[in-house]
Short mmCIF file of C-alpha atoms and ligand atoms in Angstrom, two decimals:
data_model
loop_
_atom_site.label_atom_id
_atom_site.label_comp_id
_atom_site.label_asym_id
_atom_site.label_seq_id
_atom_site.Cartn_x
_atom_site.Cartn_y
_atom_site.Cartn_z
CA UNK A 27 0.00 0.00 0.00
CA UNK A 28 1.27 3.43 -0.89
CA UNK A 29 0.47 6.77 0.66
CA UNK A 30 -0.03 9.52 -1.91
CA UNK A 31 -0.36 13.28 -1.69
CA UNK A 32 -2.38 14.33 -4.75
CA UNK A 33 -2.64 18.04 -5.48
CA UNK A 34 -5.16 19.47 -7.92
CA UNK A 35 -4.63 22.99 -9.25
CA UNK A 36 -7.18 25.70 -9.89
CA UNK A 37 -7.89 24.79 -13.51
CA UNK A 38 -8.36 21.13 -12.53
CA UNK A 39 -11.18 22.13 -10.16
CA UNK A 40 -12.30 25.16 -12.19
CA UNK A 41 -15.92 24.05 -12.69
CA UNK A 42 -18.35 21.67 -11.02
CA UNK A 43 -17.90 19.26 -13.96
CA UNK A 44 -14.14 19.34 -13.49
CA UNK A 45 -14.51 18.71 -9.77
CA UNK A 46 -16.54 15.60 -10.57
CA UNK A 47 -13.75 14.49 -12.91
CA UNK A 48 -11.20 14.96 -10.11
CA UNK A 49 -13.41 12.92 -7.76
CA UNK A 50 -13.25 10.08 -10.29
CA UNK A 51 -9.46 10.27 -10.52
CA UNK A 52 -9.25 10.18 -6.71
CA UNK A 53 -11.61 7.20 -6.63
CA UNK A 54 -9.45 5.34 -9.14
CA UNK A 55 -6.21 6.01 -7.26
CA UNK A 56 -7.88 4.91 -4.02
CA UNK A 57 -9.22 1.71 -5.60
CA UNK A 58 -5.63 0.83 -6.60
CA UNK A 59 -5.05 0.31 -2.89
CA UNK A 60 -3.47 3.66 -1.97
CA UNK A 61 -3.98 5.87 1.05
CA UNK A 62 -4.88 9.28 -0.29
CA UNK A 63 -4.49 12.81 0.97
CA UNK A 64 -5.76 15.31 -1.58
CA UNK A 65 -4.66 18.95 -1.57
CA UNK A 66 -6.74 21.45 -3.56
CA UNK A 67 -6.32 24.95 -4.93
CA UNK A 68 -9.19 27.39 -5.21
CA UNK A 69 -11.30 27.16 -8.37
CA UNK A 70 -9.43 29.05 -11.13
CA UNK A 71 -9.87 32.80 -11.03
CA UNK A 72 -11.24 32.82 -7.47
CA UNK A 73 -8.12 34.13 -5.72
CA UNK A 74 -7.67 36.88 -8.33
CA UNK A 75 -11.29 37.95 -7.85
CA UNK A 76 -10.86 38.13 -4.08
CA UNK A 77 -7.69 40.20 -4.45
CA UNK A 78 -9.56 42.62 -6.72
CA UNK A 79 -12.28 43.02 -4.10
CA UNK A 80 -9.76 43.77 -1.37
CA UNK A 81 -8.06 46.30 -3.65
CA UNK A 82 -11.31 48.08 -4.26
CA UNK A 83 -11.74 48.48 -0.50
CA UNK A 84 -8.20 49.69 0.05
CA UNK A 85 -4.88 49.75 -1.77
CA UNK A 86 -3.34 48.91 1.60
CA UNK A 87 -5.75 46.18 2.64
CA UNK A 88 -4.56 44.64 5.90
CA UNK A 89 -2.47 41.52 5.18
CA UNK A 90 -3.87 39.40 7.99
CA UNK A 91 -7.41 40.16 6.81
CA UNK A 92 -6.34 39.46 3.25
CA UNK A 93 -5.30 35.97 4.35
CA UNK A 94 -8.73 35.32 5.85
CA UNK A 95 -10.30 36.46 2.60
CA UNK A 96 -8.02 34.55 0.21
CA UNK A 97 -8.17 31.30 2.15
CA UNK A 98 -11.92 31.16 1.51
CA UNK A 99 -11.31 30.05 -2.08
CA UNK A 100 -9.80 26.77 -0.94
CA UNK A 101 -12.58 26.27 1.62
CA UNK A 102 -15.07 26.22 -1.25
CA UNK A 103 -13.10 23.84 -3.49
CA UNK A 104 -12.19 21.42 -0.67
CA UNK A 105 -15.79 21.02 0.41
CA UNK A 106 -17.08 20.66 -3.16
CA UNK A 107 -14.50 17.98 -3.88
CA UNK A 108 -15.17 16.10 -0.64
CA UNK A 109 -18.87 16.21 -1.42
CA UNK A 110 -18.23 14.89 -4.94
CA UNK A 111 -16.13 12.00 -3.59
CA UNK A 112 -18.78 11.14 -1.01
CA UNK A 113 -21.32 11.18 -3.82
CA UNK A 114 -19.32 8.41 -5.54
CA UNK A 115 -19.93 6.25 -2.49
CA UNK A 116 -16.60 6.75 -0.74
CA UNK A 117 -15.70 8.09 2.67
CA UNK A 118 -14.19 11.58 2.44
CA UNK A 119 -13.77 14.67 4.56
CA UNK A 120 -12.38 18.15 4.09
CA UNK A 121 -9.84 19.78 6.40
CA UNK A 122 -9.06 23.49 6.49
CA UNK A 123 -5.53 24.45 7.46
CA UNK A 124 -6.44 25.45 11.02
CA UNK A 125 -8.34 22.23 11.65
CA UNK A 126 -5.34 19.96 11.07
CA UNK A 127 -3.56 22.25 12.06
CA UNK A 128 -0.93 23.35 9.53
CA UNK A 129 1.19 25.65 11.65
CA UNK A 130 2.99 28.54 9.96
CA UNK A 131 4.89 31.61 11.04
CA UNK A 132 2.96 34.89 11.01
CA UNK A 133 4.45 36.25 7.82
CA UNK A 134 1.03 37.05 6.35
CA UNK A 135 0.51 36.47 2.60
CA UNK A 136 3.77 34.53 2.32
CA UNK A 137 4.03 32.38 5.42
CA UNK A 138 6.29 29.38 5.89
CA UNK A 139 5.00 26.08 7.23
CA UNK A 140 6.73 25.01 10.42
CA UNK A 141 4.75 21.94 11.44
CA UNK A 142 1.75 19.81 10.49
CA UNK A 143 -0.12 17.67 12.99
CA UNK A 144 -0.85 14.28 11.50
CA UNK A 145 -2.77 12.05 13.93
CA UNK A 146 -6.36 12.84 12.95
CA UNK A 147 -5.83 12.53 9.20
CA UNK A 148 -3.66 9.42 9.60
CA UNK A 149 -6.41 7.78 11.58
CA UNK A 150 -8.97 8.76 8.94
CA UNK A 151 -7.00 7.50 5.93
CA UNK A 152 -5.97 4.28 7.66
CA UNK A 153 -9.67 3.50 7.94
CA UNK A 154 -10.27 3.95 4.23
CA UNK A 155 -11.16 7.64 4.29
CA UNK A 156 -9.97 10.14 1.71
CA UNK A 157 -8.71 13.36 3.28
CA UNK A 158 -9.20 16.55 1.28
CA UNK A 159 -6.99 19.36 2.53
CA UNK A 160 -7.49 23.00 1.60
CA UNK A 161 -4.17 24.12 0.12
CA UNK A 162 -2.48 27.51 0.43
CA UNK A 163 -3.44 28.12 4.07
CA UNK A 164 -2.35 27.59 7.62
CA UNK A 165 -2.63 29.09 11.07
CA UNK A 166 -0.04 31.07 13.00
CA UNK A 167 0.90 30.62 16.64
CA UNK A 168 -1.15 33.76 17.36
CA UNK A 169 -4.20 31.91 16.05
CA UNK A 170 -4.56 33.87 12.80
CA UNK A 171 -5.24 32.44 9.35
CA UNK A 172 -2.20 32.64 7.07
CA UNK A 173 -1.52 31.94 3.39
CA UNK A 174 1.62 30.73 1.67
CA UNK A 175 2.02 33.11 -1.28
CA UNK A 176 0.52 32.86 -4.76
CA UNK A 177 0.56 29.33 -6.09
CA UNK A 178 1.08 28.18 -2.50
CA UNK A 179 -1.02 25.06 -2.64
CA UNK A 180 1.96 23.40 -4.37
CA UNK A 181 3.89 24.10 -1.20
CA UNK A 182 1.02 22.72 0.90
CA UNK A 183 1.19 19.50 -1.12
CA UNK A 184 4.95 19.09 -0.71
CA UNK A 185 4.68 19.81 3.03
CA UNK A 186 1.82 17.33 3.40
CA UNK A 187 3.92 14.72 1.57
CA UNK A 188 6.80 15.43 3.93
CA UNK A 189 4.98 15.41 7.26
CA UNK A 190 2.82 12.41 6.37
CA UNK A 191 5.76 10.48 4.92
CA UNK A 192 3.99 10.05 1.57
CA UNK A 193 5.59 7.82 -1.04
CA UNK A 194 5.03 10.49 -3.63
CA UNK A 195 3.62 13.90 -4.24
CA UNK A 196 1.68 14.27 -7.47
CA UNK A 197 0.88 17.70 -8.83
CA UNK A 198 -2.10 17.41 -11.17
CA UNK A 199 -2.38 20.35 -13.54
CA UNK A 200 -3.74 21.46 -16.93
CA UNK A 201 -0.61 20.65 -18.95
CA UNK A 202 1.11 17.30 -19.55
CA UNK A 203 3.88 17.99 -17.08
CA UNK A 204 6.95 20.20 -17.12
CA UNK A 205 7.48 21.24 -20.73
CA UNK A 206 10.69 22.19 -22.53
CA UNK A 207 9.17 25.65 -22.98
CA UNK A 208 5.86 27.48 -22.88
CA UNK A 209 3.58 25.82 -25.47
CA UNK A 210 1.59 29.02 -25.90
CA UNK A 211 4.57 30.67 -27.58
CA UNK A 212 6.19 27.59 -29.09
CA UNK A 213 4.07 24.71 -30.34
CA UNK A 214 7.17 22.51 -30.48
CA UNK A 215 7.31 22.31 -26.66
CA UNK A 216 7.66 18.73 -25.42
CA UNK A 217 7.03 17.08 -22.07
CA UNK A 218 10.24 16.44 -20.10
CA UNK A 219 10.26 12.89 -18.62
CA UNK A 220 12.71 13.57 -15.81
CA UNK A 221 14.14 16.78 -14.44
CA UNK A 222 16.35 17.44 -11.42
CA UNK A 223 15.22 19.57 -8.48
CA UNK A 224 17.93 22.08 -9.32
CA UNK A 225 16.82 22.45 -12.92
CA UNK A 226 13.19 22.61 -11.92
CA UNK A 227 13.97 25.32 -9.41
CA UNK A 228 15.69 27.36 -12.13
CA UNK A 229 12.83 26.74 -14.56
CA UNK A 230 10.21 27.74 -11.99
CA UNK A 231 12.13 30.80 -10.84
CA UNK A 232 12.87 31.90 -14.40
CA UNK A 233 9.28 31.88 -15.54
CA UNK A 234 7.88 28.36 -15.99
CA UNK A 235 4.58 28.56 -14.13
CA UNK A 236 3.88 24.90 -13.61
CA UNK A 237 5.10 24.78 -10.00
CA UNK A 238 5.70 27.38 -7.31
CA UNK A 239 9.48 27.89 -6.77
CA UNK A 240 9.13 27.64 -2.97
CA UNK A 241 7.48 24.27 -3.37
CA UNK A 242 10.31 23.01 -5.58
CA UNK A 243 12.81 24.28 -3.03
CA UNK A 244 10.98 22.45 -0.24
CA UNK A 245 10.87 19.21 -2.26
CA UNK A 246 14.59 19.51 -2.96
CA UNK A 247 15.47 20.14 0.69
CA UNK A 248 13.57 17.08 1.89
CA UNK A 249 14.08 14.82 -1.14
CA UNK A 250 10.36 14.51 -1.81
CA UNK A 251 9.82 12.85 -5.20
CA UNK A 252 7.37 14.95 -7.20
CA UNK A 253 5.38 13.97 -10.27
CA UNK A 254 3.82 16.77 -12.33
CA UNK A 255 1.04 15.40 -14.55
CA UNK A 256 -2.17 16.24 -16.34
CA UNK A 257 -5.64 15.97 -14.81
CA UNK A 258 -7.03 15.54 -18.29
CA UNK A 259 -4.95 12.63 -19.61
CA UNK A 260 -3.48 9.34 -18.42
CA UNK A 261 0.09 10.24 -19.39
CA UNK A 262 2.77 9.83 -16.77
CA UNK A 263 3.99 13.46 -16.85
CA UNK A 264 7.32 14.65 -15.45
CA UNK A 265 9.27 13.21 -12.53
CA UNK A 266 11.29 15.68 -10.47
CA UNK A 267 14.18 13.77 -8.90
CA UNK A 268 17.79 14.16 -7.71
CA UNK A 269 20.33 15.10 -10.36
CA UNK A 270 22.38 11.96 -9.64
CA UNK A 271 19.52 9.79 -10.91
CA UNK A 272 19.34 11.48 -14.30
CA UNK A 273 21.37 10.46 -17.30
CA UNK A 274 21.92 13.65 -19.29
CA UNK A 275 21.75 13.14 -23.02
CA UNK A 276 20.89 16.75 -23.70
CA UNK A 277 22.90 19.77 -22.70
CA UNK A 278 19.82 21.94 -22.33
CA UNK A 279 16.66 20.69 -20.65
CA UNK A 280 14.38 23.68 -21.12
CA UNK A 281 13.97 27.28 -22.24
CA UNK A 282 12.16 29.66 -19.85
CA UNK A 283 11.31 33.32 -20.08
CA UNK A 284 9.82 36.13 -18.08
CA UNK A 285 8.41 39.32 -19.52
CA UNK A 286 7.86 42.57 -17.62
CA UNK A 287 11.50 43.19 -16.83
CA UNK A 288 12.94 46.67 -16.46
CA UNK A 289 16.53 47.84 -16.65
CA UNK A 290 18.00 50.81 -14.81
CA UNK A 291 21.43 52.25 -15.54
CA UNK A 292 23.09 54.72 -13.22
CA UNK A 293 25.63 56.53 -15.31
CA UNK A 294 28.78 58.15 -13.95
CA UNK A 295 28.93 57.00 -10.35
CA UNK A 296 32.19 57.45 -8.49
CA UNK A 297 34.29 54.29 -8.71
CA UNK A 298 35.17 53.63 -5.07
CA UNK A 299 34.36 50.99 -2.45
CA UNK A 300 30.86 51.17 -0.98
CA UNK A 301 29.07 52.77 -3.92
CA UNK A 302 27.26 49.61 -5.02
CA UNK A 303 26.24 48.94 -1.44
CA UNK A 304 24.91 52.50 -1.12
CA UNK A 305 22.88 52.12 -4.32
CA UNK A 306 21.32 48.76 -3.53
CA UNK A 307 20.73 49.06 0.21
CA UNK A 308 17.62 51.27 0.10
CA UNK A 309 16.23 49.26 -2.83
CA UNK A 310 16.63 45.99 -0.96
CA UNK A 311 15.18 47.45 2.21
CA UNK A 312 12.05 48.26 0.23
CA UNK A 313 11.67 44.61 -0.73
CA UNK A 314 12.49 45.19 -4.36
CA UNK A 315 14.20 42.22 -5.90
CA UNK A 316 17.31 43.03 -7.91
CA UNK A 317 17.96 40.46 -10.59
CA UNK A 318 20.90 40.99 -12.96
CA UNK A 319 23.66 43.46 -12.09
CA UNK A 320 26.39 44.72 -14.38
CA UNK A 321 29.09 47.22 -13.54
CA UNK A 322 31.16 48.61 -16.36
CA UNK A 323 34.70 49.16 -15.20
CA UNK A 324 35.82 52.69 -15.68
CA UNK A 325 38.81 53.31 -17.88
CA UNK A 326 40.06 56.29 -15.93
CA UNK A 327 39.38 54.69 -12.54
CA UNK A 328 37.08 57.57 -11.60
CA UNK A 329 33.57 56.97 -12.90
CA UNK A 330 31.63 53.78 -13.54
CA UNK A 331 28.16 52.79 -14.78
CA UNK A 332 25.98 50.39 -12.86
CA UNK A 333 23.09 48.63 -14.60
CA UNK A 334 20.59 46.32 -12.98
CA UNK A 335 17.24 44.72 -13.70
CA UNK A 336 14.04 44.55 -11.68
CA UNK A 337 10.38 43.72 -12.31
CA UNK A 338 8.61 46.40 -14.33
CA UNK A 339 6.10 46.98 -11.51
CA UNK A 340 8.96 48.05 -9.23
CA UNK A 341 10.44 50.60 -11.65
CA UNK A 342 8.77 53.75 -10.40
CA UNK A 343 9.52 53.04 -6.78
CA UNK A 344 13.12 52.20 -7.62
CA UNK A 345 13.65 55.42 -9.59
CA UNK A 346 12.25 57.40 -6.66
CA UNK A 347 14.59 55.67 -4.24
CA UNK A 348 17.59 56.45 -6.42
CA UNK A 349 16.52 60.08 -6.76
CA UNK A 350 16.16 60.39 -2.98
CA UNK A 351 19.60 58.86 -2.58
CA UNK A 352 21.26 61.37 -4.92
CA UNK A 353 23.24 63.14 -2.16
CA UNK A 354 24.90 59.93 -1.18
CA UNK A 355 25.58 58.21 -4.48
CA UNK A 356 26.37 61.11 -6.76
CA UNK A 357 25.85 60.22 -10.42
CA UNK A 358 25.49 61.95 -13.77
CA UNK A 359 22.17 60.51 -14.86
CA UNK A 360 19.80 57.57 -14.70
CA UNK A 361 18.40 55.88 -17.79
CA UNK A 362 15.82 53.15 -17.85
CA UNK A 363 13.91 50.84 -20.15
CA UNK A 364 10.90 48.83 -19.12
CA UNK A 365 10.00 46.73 -22.15
CA UNK A 366 12.44 43.92 -21.64
CA UNK A 367 12.30 40.17 -21.24
CA UNK A 368 14.66 37.62 -19.80
CA UNK A 369 15.13 34.40 -21.77
CA UNK A 370 17.03 31.54 -20.17
CA UNK A 371 18.32 28.14 -21.12
CA UNK A 372 18.47 25.63 -18.28
CA UNK A 373 20.28 22.31 -18.15
CA UNK A 374 22.44 20.34 -15.75
CA UNK A 375 24.08 18.89 -18.87
CA UNK A 376 25.85 22.25 -19.26
CA UNK A 377 28.19 21.50 -16.40
CA UNK A 378 30.09 18.92 -18.43
CA UNK A 379 29.69 20.54 -21.84
CA UNK A 380 31.67 23.63 -22.76
CA UNK A 381 30.61 25.86 -25.64
CA UNK A 382 26.99 26.32 -24.68
CA UNK A 383 27.40 30.04 -24.11
CA UNK A 384 28.72 30.94 -27.53
CA UNK A 385 26.20 28.63 -29.21
CA UNK A 386 23.41 30.50 -27.46
CA UNK A 387 24.76 33.92 -28.34
CA UNK A 388 25.46 32.95 -31.96
CA UNK A 389 21.96 31.66 -32.55
CA UNK A 390 20.47 34.86 -31.11
CA UNK A 391 22.80 36.96 -33.23
CA UNK A 392 21.76 35.06 -36.35
CA UNK A 393 18.20 36.14 -35.61
CA UNK A 394 19.42 39.75 -35.11
CA UNK A 395 18.45 39.67 -31.44
CA UNK A 396 20.56 42.06 -29.42
CA UNK A 397 21.64 40.96 -25.93
CA UNK A 398 21.38 43.72 -23.31
CA UNK A 399 22.64 41.84 -20.27
CA UNK A 400 23.76 38.35 -19.37
CA UNK A 401 23.77 36.32 -16.20
CA UNK A 402 24.83 32.73 -15.63
CA UNK A 403 24.98 30.01 -13.03
CA UNK A 404 26.31 26.46 -13.29
CA UNK A 405 23.12 25.23 -14.91
CA UNK A 406 21.57 28.24 -16.62
CA UNK A 407 22.33 31.16 -18.91
CA UNK A 408 19.96 34.11 -19.02
CA UNK A 409 19.92 36.99 -21.45
CA UNK A 410 18.01 40.21 -21.33
CA UNK A 411 16.43 41.21 -24.64
CA UNK A 412 13.67 43.46 -25.97
CA UNK A 413 10.33 42.08 -24.92
CA UNK A 414 8.86 41.90 -28.43
CA UNK A 415 11.62 39.47 -29.42
CA UNK A 416 10.75 36.93 -26.71
CA UNK A 417 8.94 34.46 -28.90
CA UNK A 418 11.57 34.58 -31.61
CA UNK A 419 14.34 33.98 -29.06
CA UNK A 420 12.54 31.12 -27.36
CA UNK A 421 11.90 29.41 -30.69
CA UNK A 422 15.45 29.66 -31.94
CA UNK A 423 16.98 28.48 -28.67
CA UNK A 424 14.55 25.59 -28.46
CA UNK A 425 15.67 24.54 -31.93
CA UNK A 426 19.39 25.21 -31.44
CA UNK A 427 19.60 22.97 -28.39
CA UNK A 428 17.75 20.06 -29.95
CA UNK A 429 14.48 20.35 -28.05
CA UNK A 430 12.15 20.51 -31.08
N1 LIG B 14 -5.38 29.85 -4.81
C1 LIG B 14 -4.04 30.29 -4.59
C2 LIG B 14 -3.57 31.12 -5.77
O1 LIG B 14 -4.28 31.30 -6.73
C3 LIG B 14 -3.10 29.17 -4.31
C4 LIG B 14 -2.92 28.18 -5.44
O2 LIG B 14 -3.73 28.11 -6.35
O3 LIG B 14 -1.95 27.43 -5.41
O4 LIG B 14 -2.48 31.62 -5.73
MG1 MG B 15 -0.43 26.64 -9.44
#
């Protein structure tokens, strides 16, 4: 007998018909002799709607109240799914985060899970019951409802798999698994059979939306085997496993992208120790994530240019912070551009294969795509380009590295 954590995303439970379909999948997996803990997202669109409502009350809607509001989406879907499973003649019950409880810290809207109590659910599933857990939510030690950040029911599923010692964690979604790239901009995208945690973390962080990066990180930390698969087909999907268990035939595993990037260049800053720290400190303190950073060395040793990228939505705030900081950092001017995209190739096969970098740059050059900034790690290379060239870049890189 196996114990499975099965997570169904928002599109999988998006309508009453789809919820009935999920109930049938759960019934089938249960009839194969497995103990089942289901984790559900809110019905698709629900969380966005609730956020809109809170925004129309106040632009600074209280975060702890926001968590109470947002967690209601998963209350609806967990009860509907439990009801649908019961209707198929099985024993099922829903659990909200606080009822289990799933304990988190009190970092409202992006809390971390610290502990999950298991006795009640273990007792229920060992007597043939199917537990349906509302994803995305928990309760803090001060007895307040918390949520885990957008897409957080993936993290709920990984944490449930961990604390309940599940044999596997299956993420059911609306695509066939983890794809080599986004099929909506490249029809040649293929399902990846096996991917390492490290690669998946890069893919998720660099724009692939199939799994929340925090959830991938949690699975990697605790070695939880994850299977991403489709709710709407029988195919086996993608297995996320340790790198040592993968035999790399391809240098590049996937191509990811993110739009809505902005670039800021501070021109003519004094070239002396402490300047970069002075520039980035106030930005970091305002919770703005800096992505790529480039400093051009000055030829005269006096003035340098510092360029960095951020999300487009953070541009205005960032420019204001730099302006306010003018006394301290002393520069000639600031230039910015907010219609940029980051395109990345990811692959653990790169570690052992030199020459990937120039191959990437050459194929972009052949398409007349200008590279504005570059950043690399052991298993990825990212380039910043004009946003309107995203699709072209993704397609050529997908082809160049043999993923078509
Ligand atoms: N309902 C939440 C969201 O839309 C959590 C999730 O779906 O994973 O972000
Ligand atoms: Mg999701």
